DNA sequence: GGTTCTCTGCCGC
DNA sequence: GCGGCAGAGAACC
């Protein structure tokens, strides 16, 4: 997938951390910090910091998130809830139920019943920035995608929600799209629709921070990293921006390089430039 | 309730 | 860039 127009070069650290992530995913009891340190050839202290700087989360957070993902994947097809969570690596039933609300946003049984067949309405329209796809789950807007080719936008939506039941061409929903297009043309008015954002804990923190940047203002990636309390996680912030599923509603276009130059944009750098120009004009004029 | 592991601020090389 | 300590907190038994 095309994520960043000019992604920074991959550092040796990033490669090493990527290896460790794969190791965490495959090891059966999750590896301890000390074990990971041996594998990386670093001290546990330093490894911990490096890992967090690259990914934005600690190794144990990463392991927890991966375990949670495994349950989510296993739950819909599992023989029982208990079987699914034991398979995913939870030691016991009670351990999982303690955090199930955080992991699933609902009880495990409800998730198993309804989560897999999540219904998503979508429509594709045109805005001054080109083609736009808006999608909405029962909880809120879950995707706003921009591009040149409507077919590619639809394929992107399918990739993001492979198990969902996608419903297009709904007349009622066209109104919602018109609403979102209006918001794209004038972001300052705000989007009065609820968002349904799915992401890792770290991504959600970043997206929340982005939403606090008002139209007409910008921030650097390290500003955002500081704002969420992980000042060294600059690269991870950039990745989270690139993973933003709702263009403009989570204003990742307001994040610039530290020297103020425009860095990459998931939906094309020209769109980022256009959005920023428009917002700056609205801020000074009128 | 004690132990072990995790996490972070601070410092030294 | 890297290692290590101190001390607090969470997880585990």
Coordinates of N, CA, C and O (backbone and C1' of nucleotides) in Angstrom, one line a residue, chain C:
Chain C
dG1 P 21.2 8.0 18.6 O5' 22.2 6.8 18.9 C5' 23.3 6.4 18.1 C4' 24.1 5.4 18.9 C3' 23.2 4.4 19.6 O3' 23.8 3.1 19.5 C1' 24.5 5.5 21.2
dC2 P 23.0 1.8 20.0 O5' 23.4 1.6 21.5 C5' 24.7 1.1 21.8 C4' 24.9 1.2 23.3 C3' 23.9 0.5 24.2 O3' 24.6 -0.7 24.6 C1' 24.5 2.6 25.1
dG3 P 23.8 -1.8 25.6 O5' 24.2 -1.2 27.0 C5' 25.6 -1.1 27.4 C4' 25.7 -0.7 28.8 C3' 24.8 -1.5 29.8 O3' 25.6 -2.0 30.9 C1' 24.4 0.8 30.0
dG4 P 24.9 -2.9 31.9 O5' 24.5 -1.9 33.1 C5' 25.5 -1.1 33.7 C4' 24.8 -0.2 34.7 C3' 23.7 -0.9 35.5 O3' 24.0 -0.7 36.9 C1' 22.9 1.1 34.7
dC5 P 23.4 -1.6 38.1 O5' 22.8 -0.5 39.0 C5' 23.6 0.7 39.2 C4' 22.7 1.8 39.8 C3' 21.7 1.3 40.8 O3' 21.7 2.2 41.9 C1' 20.6 2.5 39.1
dA6 P 21.0 1.7 43.2 O5' 19.7 2.7 43.3 C5' 19.9 4.1 42.8 C4' 18.5 4.8 42.9 C3' 17.6 4.2 44.0 O3' 16.9 5.3 44.5 C1' 16.6 3.9 41.8
dG7 P 16.0 5.1 45.9 O5' 14.5 5.2 45.4 C5' 14.2 6.2 44.4 C4' 12.9 5.8 43.8 C3' 11.9 5.1 44.7 O3' 10.6 5.6 44.6 C1' 12.2 3.8 42.8
dA8 P 9.5 5.3 45.6 O5' 8.2 5.4 44.7 C5' 8.2 6.2 43.6 C4' 7.4 5.5 42.5 C3' 6.1 4.9 43.0 O3' 5.0 5.3 42.3 C1' 7.4 3.4 41.7
dG9 P 3.6 4.9 42.8 O5' 3.1 3.8 41.8 C5' 3.3 4.1 40.4 C4' 3.1 2.7 39.6 C3' 1.9 1.9 40.1 O3' 1.1 1.7 39.0 C1' 3.9 0.6 39.9
dA10 P -0.3 0.9 39.1 O5' 0.1 -0.4 38.3 C5' 0.7 -0.4 37.1 C4' 0.9 -1.8 36.6 C3' -0.3 -2.7 36.8 O3' -0.4 -3.5 35.6 C1' 1.7 -3.6 37.9
dA11 P -1.5 -4.6 35.5 O5' -0.6 -5.9 35.8 C5' 0.6 -6.1 35.0 C4' 1.2 -7.5 35.3 C3' 0.1 -8.6 35.4 O3' 0.6 -9.7 34.7 C1' 1.4 -8.4 37.4
dC12 P -0.3 -11.0 34.7 O5' 0.4 -11.9 35.8 C5' 1.8 -12.1 35.8 C4' 2.2 -12.8 37.1 C3' 1.3 -14.0 37.4 O3' 2.0 -15.2 37.5 C1' 1.7 -12.7 39.3
dC13 P 1.3 -16.6 37.6 O5' 1.6 -17.0 39.1 C5' 3.0 -16.9 39.6 C4' 3.0 -17.1 41.0 C3' 2.1 -18.3 41.5 O3' 2.8 -19.1 42.4 C1' 1.6 -16.3 42.7

